[in-house]
GROMACS .gro file of C-alpha atoms in nm:
model
  343
    1MET     CA    1   7.784  12.110  16.336
    2LEU     CA    2   8.102  11.984  16.504
    3LEU     CA    3   8.177  11.772  16.209
    4GLN     CA    4   8.127  12.042  15.970
    5LEU     CA    5   8.381  12.243  16.171
    6GLN     CA    6   8.627  11.963  16.189
    7LYS     CA    7   8.644  11.909  15.816
    8PRO     CA    8   8.797  12.245  15.710
    9PHE     CA    9   9.023  12.241  16.024
   10VAL     CA   10   9.157  11.894  15.922
   11PHE     CA   11   9.199  12.006  15.559
   12MET     CA   12   9.383  12.325  15.665
   13SER     CA   13   9.606  12.121  15.905
   14LEU     CA   14   9.697  11.891  15.628
   15LEU     CA   15   9.756  12.167  15.378
   16MET     CA   16   9.978  12.341  15.626
   17LEU     CA   17  10.173  12.019  15.695
   18VAL     CA   18  10.223  11.966  15.313
   19LEU     CA   19  10.337  12.329  15.256
   20THR     CA   20  10.573  12.327  15.560
   21THR     CA   21  10.717  11.994  15.446
   22ALA     CA   22  10.755  12.114  15.091
   23ALA     CA   23  10.930  12.439  15.202
   24PHE     CA   24  11.155  12.242  15.429
   25TYR     CA   25  11.248  12.002  15.153
   26TYR     CA   26  11.308  12.270  14.902
   27ILE     CA   27  11.538  12.457  15.134
   28SER     CA   28  11.737  12.158  15.254
   29TYR     CA   29  11.752  11.997  14.913
   30ASN     CA   30  11.881  12.311  14.732
   31PHE     CA   31  12.125  12.380  15.021
   32SER     CA   32  12.275  12.031  15.004
   33TRP     CA   33  12.283  12.033  14.635
   34SER     CA   34  12.470  12.371  14.619
   35PHE     CA   35  12.723  12.300  14.897
   36LYS     CA   36  12.762  11.924  14.914
   37PRO     CA   37  12.852  11.809  14.565
   38PRO     CA   38  12.842  11.428  14.518
   39LYS     CA   39  13.153  11.232  14.572
   40THR     CA   40  13.313  11.058  14.278
   41ALA     CA   41  13.237  10.684  14.311
   42MET     CA   42  13.547  10.457  14.295
   43LYS     CA   43  13.536  10.193  14.038
   44VAL     CA   44  13.588   9.854  14.184
   45GLN     CA   45  13.634   9.484  14.083
   46LYS     CA   46  13.331   9.273  14.171
   47ASN     CA   47  13.345   8.916  14.286
   48ILE     CA   48  13.143   8.689  14.049
   49SER     CA   49  13.265   8.352  14.181
   50ASP     CA   50  12.911   8.257  14.303
   51ALA     CA   51  12.726   8.378  13.992
   52LEU     CA   52  12.589   8.134  13.748
   53LEU     CA   53  12.452   8.147  13.388
   54THR     CA   54  12.210   7.884  13.246
   55LYS     CA   55  12.015   7.860  12.924
   56THR     CA   56  11.713   8.008  13.092
   57ALA     CA   57  11.832   8.210  13.392
   58PHE     CA   58  12.112   8.425  13.527
   59ILE     CA   59  12.185   8.373  13.902
   60SER     CA   60  12.359   8.651  14.078
   61ASN     CA   61  12.624   8.615  14.348
   62ASP     CA   62  12.348   8.626  14.624
   63GLY     CA   63  12.144   8.360  14.456
   64TYR     CA   64  11.884   8.582  14.309
   65GLN     CA   65  11.741   8.431  13.988
   66HIS     CA   66  11.688   8.640  13.671
   67PRO     CA   67  11.484   8.484  13.400
   68LEU     CA   68  11.653   8.540  13.082
   69LYS     CA   69  11.589   8.501  12.701
   70ILE     CA   70  11.837   8.434  12.424
   71TRP     CA   71  11.805   8.486  12.048
   72ARG     CA   72  12.085   8.309  11.881
   73ALA     CA   73  12.237   8.385  11.532
   74LYS     CA   74  12.041   8.203  11.269
   75ASN     CA   75  12.363   8.052  11.099
   76GLY     CA   76  12.470   7.924  11.446
   77ASN     CA   77  12.792   8.142  11.462
   78HIS     CA   78  12.770   8.488  11.606
   79LYS     CA   79  13.018   8.773  11.563
   80ALA     CA   80  12.903   8.968  11.863
   81ILE     CA   81  12.674   8.955  12.165
   82VAL     CA   82  12.433   9.226  12.283
   83VAL     CA   83  12.322   9.215  12.650
   84CYS     CA   84  11.994   9.403  12.681
   85LEU     CA   85  11.837   9.570  12.999
   86HIS     CA   86  11.469   9.652  12.979
   87GLY     CA   87  11.281   9.963  13.113
   88PHE     CA   88  11.084  10.035  13.421
   89ASN     CA   89  10.792   9.805  13.492
   90ASP     CA   90  10.897   9.598  13.173
   91TYR     CA   91  11.095   9.284  13.132
   92SER     CA   92  11.303   9.094  12.889
   93SER     CA   93  11.040   9.010  12.643
   94SER     CA   94  11.050   9.376  12.529
   95PHE     CA   95  11.352   9.293  12.323
   96ALA     CA   96  11.189   9.006  12.107
   97SER     CA   97  11.179   9.209  11.792
   98LEU     CA   98  11.527   9.339  11.826
   99GLY     CA   99  11.654   8.989  11.920
  100LYS     CA  100  11.484   8.831  11.617
  101TYR     CA  101  11.635   9.103  11.380
  102LEU     CA  102  11.984   9.076  11.511
  103SER     CA  103  11.982   8.701  11.489
  104THR     CA  104  11.958   8.746  11.102
  105GLN     CA  105  12.270   8.973  11.139
  106ASP     CA  106  12.482   8.702  11.303
  107ILE     CA  107  12.453   8.868  11.646
  108LYS     CA  108  12.346   8.685  11.963
  109THR     CA  109  12.108   8.879  12.194
  110ILE     CA  110  12.068   8.813  12.564
  111ALA     CA  111  11.798   8.990  12.783
  112TYR     CA  112  11.724   8.927  13.140
  113ASP     CA  113  11.454   9.040  13.386
  114GLN     CA  114  11.617   9.277  13.626
  115ARG     CA  115  11.549   9.256  13.998
  116GLY     CA  116  11.193   9.333  14.088
  117PHE     CA  117  11.055   9.302  13.741
  118GLY     CA  118  10.913   9.053  13.505
  119GLY     CA  119  10.930   8.696  13.635
  120THR     CA  120  11.173   8.760  13.931
  121ASN     CA  121  11.089   8.719  14.293
  122SER     CA  122  10.894   9.005  14.457
  123PRO     CA  123  10.803   9.196  14.148
  124GLY     CA  124  10.743   9.576  14.201
  125TYR     CA  125  10.993   9.605  14.472
  126TRP     CA  126  11.319   9.828  14.432
  127HIS     CA  127  11.651   9.648  14.520
  128GLY     CA  128  11.892   9.947  14.449
  129GLY     CA  129  12.063  10.089  14.155
  130SER     CA  130  12.394   9.965  14.285
  131VAL     CA  131  12.274   9.613  14.319
  132MET     CA  132  12.131   9.627  13.964
  133ALA     CA  133  12.469   9.767  13.845
  134ASP     CA  134  12.640   9.467  14.005
  135ASP     CA  135  12.404   9.225  13.836
  136LEU     CA  136  12.491   9.369  13.490
  137PHE     CA  137  12.863   9.350  13.565
  138SER     CA  138  12.843   8.984  13.690
  139LEU     CA  139  12.645   8.881  13.387
  140VAL     CA  140  12.895   9.046  13.143
  141ALA     CA  141  13.184   8.889  13.323
  142LEU     CA  142  13.031   8.545  13.313
  143ILE     CA  143  12.967   8.582  12.931
  144LYS     CA  144  13.331   8.687  12.876
  145SER     CA  145  13.455   8.393  13.072
  146LYS     CA  146  13.246   8.146  12.856
  147GLU     CA  147  13.311   8.321  12.528
  148GLN     CA  148  13.660   8.469  12.530
  149ASN     CA  149  13.759   8.740  12.271
  150MET     CA  150  13.377   8.775  12.171
  151PRO     CA  151  13.280   9.127  12.130
  152ILE     CA  152  13.016   9.234  12.381
  153PHE     CA  153  12.791   9.525  12.375
  154VAL     CA  154  12.528   9.639  12.641
  155LEU     CA  155  12.200   9.797  12.553
  156GLY     CA  156  11.994   9.973  12.803
  157SER     CA  157  11.634  10.095  12.724
  158SER     CA  158  11.495  10.364  12.954
  159MET     CA  159  11.557  10.247  13.302
  160GLY     CA  160  11.796   9.989  13.164
  161GLY     CA  161  12.005  10.289  13.008
  162GLY     CA  162  12.028  10.423  13.363
  163VAL     CA  163  12.159  10.095  13.504
  164VAL     CA  164  12.420  10.087  13.224
  165LEU     CA  165  12.538  10.451  13.305
  166LYS     CA  166  12.548  10.350  13.671
  167THR     CA  167  12.747  10.033  13.602
  168LEU     CA  168  12.997  10.215  13.390
  169SER     CA  169  13.062  10.473  13.657
  170SER     CA  170  13.086  10.235  13.953
  171THR     CA  171  13.247   9.909  13.816
  172LEU     CA  172  13.513   9.794  13.575
  173LEU     CA  173  13.267   9.696  13.319
  174ASP     CA  174  13.461   9.589  13.009
  175VAL     CA  175  13.252   9.599  12.688
  176ASN     CA  176  13.307   9.700  12.333
  177GLY     CA  177  13.029   9.952  12.322
  178VAL     CA  178  12.716  10.075  12.488
  179ILE     CA  179  12.372  10.153  12.328
  180LEU     CA  180  12.151  10.389  12.527
  181VAL     CA  181  11.787  10.391  12.407
  182ALA     CA  182  11.599  10.683  12.565
  183PRO     CA  183  11.795  10.646  12.890
  184SER     CA  184  11.637  10.743  13.216
  185VAL     CA  185  11.801  11.073  13.298
  186ARG     CA  186  11.507  11.255  13.432
  187GLY     CA  187  11.675  11.324  13.766
  188ARG     CA  188  11.583  11.579  14.031
  189THR     CA  189  11.784  11.851  13.869
  190VAL     CA  190  11.536  11.869  13.590
  191MET     CA  191  11.232  11.813  13.789
  192PRO     CA  192  11.006  12.100  13.922
  193TRP     CA  193  11.057  12.160  14.299
  194TYR     CA  194  10.694  12.060  14.366
  195GLN     CA  195  10.740  11.728  14.207
  196ARG     CA  196  11.057  11.668  14.420
  197ALA     CA  197  10.876  11.780  14.725
  198THR     CA  198  10.576  11.565  14.666
  199LEU     CA  199  10.772  11.259  14.591
  200TRP     CA  200  10.984  11.321  14.913
  201LEU     CA  201  10.676  11.355  15.132
  202ALA     CA  202  10.514  11.047  14.975
  203ALA     CA  203  10.821  10.839  15.004
  204HIS     CA  204  10.884  10.924  15.365
  205THR     CA  205  10.521  10.893  15.484
  206ILE     CA  206  10.345  10.629  15.261
  207PRO     CA  207  10.628  10.447  15.079
  208TRP     CA  208  10.415  10.127  15.065
  209ALA     CA  209  10.134  10.289  14.873
  210GLN     CA  210  10.070  10.194  14.505
  211ILE     CA  211  10.001  10.436  14.223
  212GLY     CA  212   9.876  10.358  13.876
  213GLY     CA  213   9.951  10.533  13.545
  214GLY     CA  214   9.596  10.547  13.431
  215GLY     CA  215   9.567  10.921  13.496
  216LEU     CA  216   9.876  11.018  13.301
  217LYS     CA  217   9.829  11.177  12.974
  218ILE     CA  218  10.142  11.030  12.816
  219THR     CA  219  10.190  10.840  12.486
  220PRO     CA  220  10.488  10.612  12.517
  221SER     CA  221  10.467  10.485  12.155
  222ASP     CA  222  10.266  10.517  11.837
  223ASN     CA  223  10.240  10.145  11.801
  224GLU     CA  224   9.883  10.103  11.956
  225PRO     CA  225   9.864   9.732  11.901
  226MET     CA  226  10.176   9.677  12.098
  227LEU     CA  227  10.052   9.891  12.387
  228GLN     CA  228   9.731   9.698  12.406
  229ASP     CA  229   9.927   9.381  12.426
  230LEU     CA  230  10.123   9.527  12.716
  231ARG     CA  231   9.805   9.613  12.904
  232LYS     CA  232   9.712   9.239  12.896
  233ASP     CA  233  10.063   9.108  12.979
  234PRO     CA  234  10.051   8.991  13.345
  235LEU     CA  235  10.424   9.029  13.375
  236ILE     CA  236  10.401   9.414  13.307
  237ILE     CA  237  10.361   9.592  13.632
  238LYS     CA  238  10.049   9.807  13.631
  239LYS     CA  239  10.069   9.973  13.973
  240THR     CA  240  10.391  10.111  14.127
  241ILE     CA  241  10.496  10.126  14.484
  242ILE     CA  242  10.607  10.484  14.579
  243ALA     CA  243  10.924  10.345  14.737
  244THR     CA  244  11.015  10.200  14.400
  245VAL     CA  245  10.953  10.535  14.235
  246TRP     CA  246  11.194  10.704  14.488
  247GLY     CA  247  11.449  10.431  14.396
  248LEU     CA  248  11.399  10.496  14.028
  249VAL     CA  249  11.461  10.874  14.064
  250ASN     CA  250  11.780  10.802  14.263
  251LEU     CA  251  11.904  10.597  13.992
  252MET     CA  252  11.824  10.866  13.746
  253ASP     CA  253  12.015  11.108  13.952
  254ASP     CA  254  12.318  10.881  13.943
  255ALA     CA  255  12.283  10.809  13.574
  256LEU     CA  256  12.280  11.184  13.486
  257LEU     CA  257  12.582  11.238  13.695
  258ALA     CA  258  12.751  10.956  13.532
  259SER     CA  259  12.707  11.095  13.188
  260ASN     CA  260  13.008  11.336  13.225
  261GLU     CA  261  13.229  11.024  13.268
  262LEU     CA  262  13.108  10.834  12.976
  263ASN     CA  263  13.422  10.707  12.802
  264ALA     CA  264  13.298  10.405  12.610
  265ASN     CA  265  13.202  10.369  12.237
  266THR     CA  266  12.838  10.492  12.272
  267LEU     CA  267  12.532  10.508  12.068
  268LEU     CA  268  12.276  10.740  12.204
  269LEU     CA  269  11.911  10.717  12.053
  270TYR     CA  270  11.624  10.948  12.140
  271GLY     CA  271  11.287  11.051  11.990
  272LYS     CA  272  11.170  11.393  11.959
  273LYS     CA  273  10.818  11.286  12.053
  274ASP     CA  274  10.945  11.117  12.381
  275GLU     CA  275  10.696  11.220  12.658
  276VAL     CA  276  10.862  11.019  12.939
  277ILE     CA  277  11.216  11.162  12.915
  278PRO     CA  278  11.151  11.514  12.815
  279PRO     CA  279  11.383  11.711  12.585
  280VAL     CA  280  11.511  11.921  12.881
  281ALA     CA  281  11.638  11.606  13.049
  282MET     CA  282  11.804  11.466  12.737
  283LYS     CA  283  11.969  11.806  12.670
  284LYS     CA  284  12.107  11.820  13.028
  285MET     CA  285  12.257  11.477  12.970
  286ILE     CA  286  12.396  11.578  12.619
  287ASP     CA  287  12.546  11.888  12.759
  288SER     CA  288  12.728  11.707  13.027
  289LEU     CA  289  12.878  11.443  12.791
  290PRO     CA  290  13.268  11.467  12.769
  291VAL     CA  291  13.390  11.630  12.459
  292LYS     CA  292  13.730  11.469  12.444
  293GLY     CA  293  13.840  11.105  12.461
  294THR     CA  294  13.498  10.959  12.390
  295HIS     CA  295  13.330  10.799  12.086
  296ILE     CA  296  12.975  10.900  12.083
  297GLN     CA  297  12.721  10.889  11.820
  298LYS     CA  298  12.383  11.046  11.876
  299ILE     CA  299  12.072  10.987  11.666
  300ILE     CA  300  11.757  11.185  11.713
  301TYR     CA  301  11.442  11.055  11.537
  302ASP     CA  302  11.171  11.300  11.434
  303GLU     CA  303  10.888  11.056  11.460
  304GLY     CA  304  11.030  10.865  11.768
  305TYR     CA  305  10.860  10.807  12.093
  306HIS     CA  306  10.998  10.676  12.416
  307MET     CA  307  10.964  10.312  12.329
  308LEU     CA  308  11.184  10.352  12.015
  309LEU     CA  309  11.253   9.982  11.953
  310ARG     CA  310  10.882   9.899  11.943
  311ASP     CA  311  10.757  10.212  11.762
  312LEU     CA  312  10.613  10.176  11.419
  313GLN     CA  313  10.954  10.281  11.288
  314GLY     CA  314  11.127  10.045  11.514
  315TRP     CA  315  11.280   9.878  11.211
  316LEU     CA  316  11.469  10.189  11.151
  317VAL     CA  317  11.608  10.198  11.502
  318GLN     CA  318  11.710   9.842  11.489
  319SER     CA  319  11.883   9.895  11.153
  320ASP     CA  320  12.075  10.190  11.291
  321ILE     CA  321  12.192   9.967  11.586
  322ASN     CA  322  12.311   9.684  11.364
  323LEU     CA  323  12.504   9.931  11.143
  324TRP     CA  324  12.668  10.098  11.448
  325ILE     CA  325  12.777   9.754  11.594
  326HIS     CA  326  12.917   9.667  11.250
  327ASN     CA  327  13.116   9.996  11.232
  328ILE     CA  328  13.261   9.931  11.580
  329LEU     CA  329  13.360   9.579  11.489
  330VAL     CA  330  13.541   9.704  11.183
  331ALA     CA  331  13.725   9.975  11.364
  332ASP     CA  332  13.822   9.992  11.731
  333SER     CA  333  13.724  10.355  11.747
  334SER     CA  334  13.511  10.614  11.563
  335PRO     CA  335  13.489  10.994  11.584
  336VAL     CA  336  13.212  11.183  11.750
  337VAL     CA  337  12.924  11.176  11.492
  338GLU     CA  338  12.596  11.351  11.503
  339ASN     CA  339  12.315  11.217  11.283
  340HIS     CA  340  11.976  11.323  11.219
  341GLN     CA  341  11.883  11.626  11.432
  342ILE     CA  342  12.066  11.714  11.749
  343LEU     CA  343  11.883  11.872  12.049
   0.00000   0.00000   0.00000
């Protein structure tokens, strides 16, 4: 009998704790958001003296090793270099199809495993958006020191797009253009309050816990054979640490805020069937883009999902990327163009 009485009491106590925490979070979060606007980060020149680049790895200033893959131009002479950053829980092999295609277009592609992903040390652990941004800056600077006057582009897919935006806003990244493929901009401003509250509670009570994506009814791509291969790939992270989710959301906050400072030649790609980055988040980003002084082309694919580069129509996305790079190489600047359908 005592046990039967204790069960509902414990349940109600936990429920009250969750509701109280959620209410406290909701009030404090919205108060701070309304009256404490984020400070504009100062762009700084990073030190890359200790960073190294080999044929199989990029070694950051602190000695952290990032396995990398290179797809060289088939004719041996490349006209440009594209540095690729993968998405969340993914790694550099996600750009195999793009790299092979660009190699036939005289473009060299370099993709590396970001910290905590793929073949790096401590996979699954978040190292911080600022550190990941420093890694990208260091790699681009190393490439520029080895191949002077060679046009360099950076491509970020999903989380990688968030890192690119973070890097542009916090460092003196010098590239000829950026390509954002369904960038991670699903920040807290577009998340329901109960999602923010739940994440806050979990991150501050059980940050070490792992969650899987098996219960999510999300279709990341229409390429089912590719998705099946990913499920079997041991380097794809299947269970995510809550603290890492917290870090990702922080990065998405920063990426969304950085959108209004985007002043580089930019190709923004998005699929109307994307269920990972919802239309409301992408619209928030597009609405925040600066109108003057930028060169931004946006392409919306009617049949595109989140994993645009590996969808069944990935060939079309790859072709659009190649054409855009070619146009940038021909002309130093291009007007704001809006193709396909705009959100």
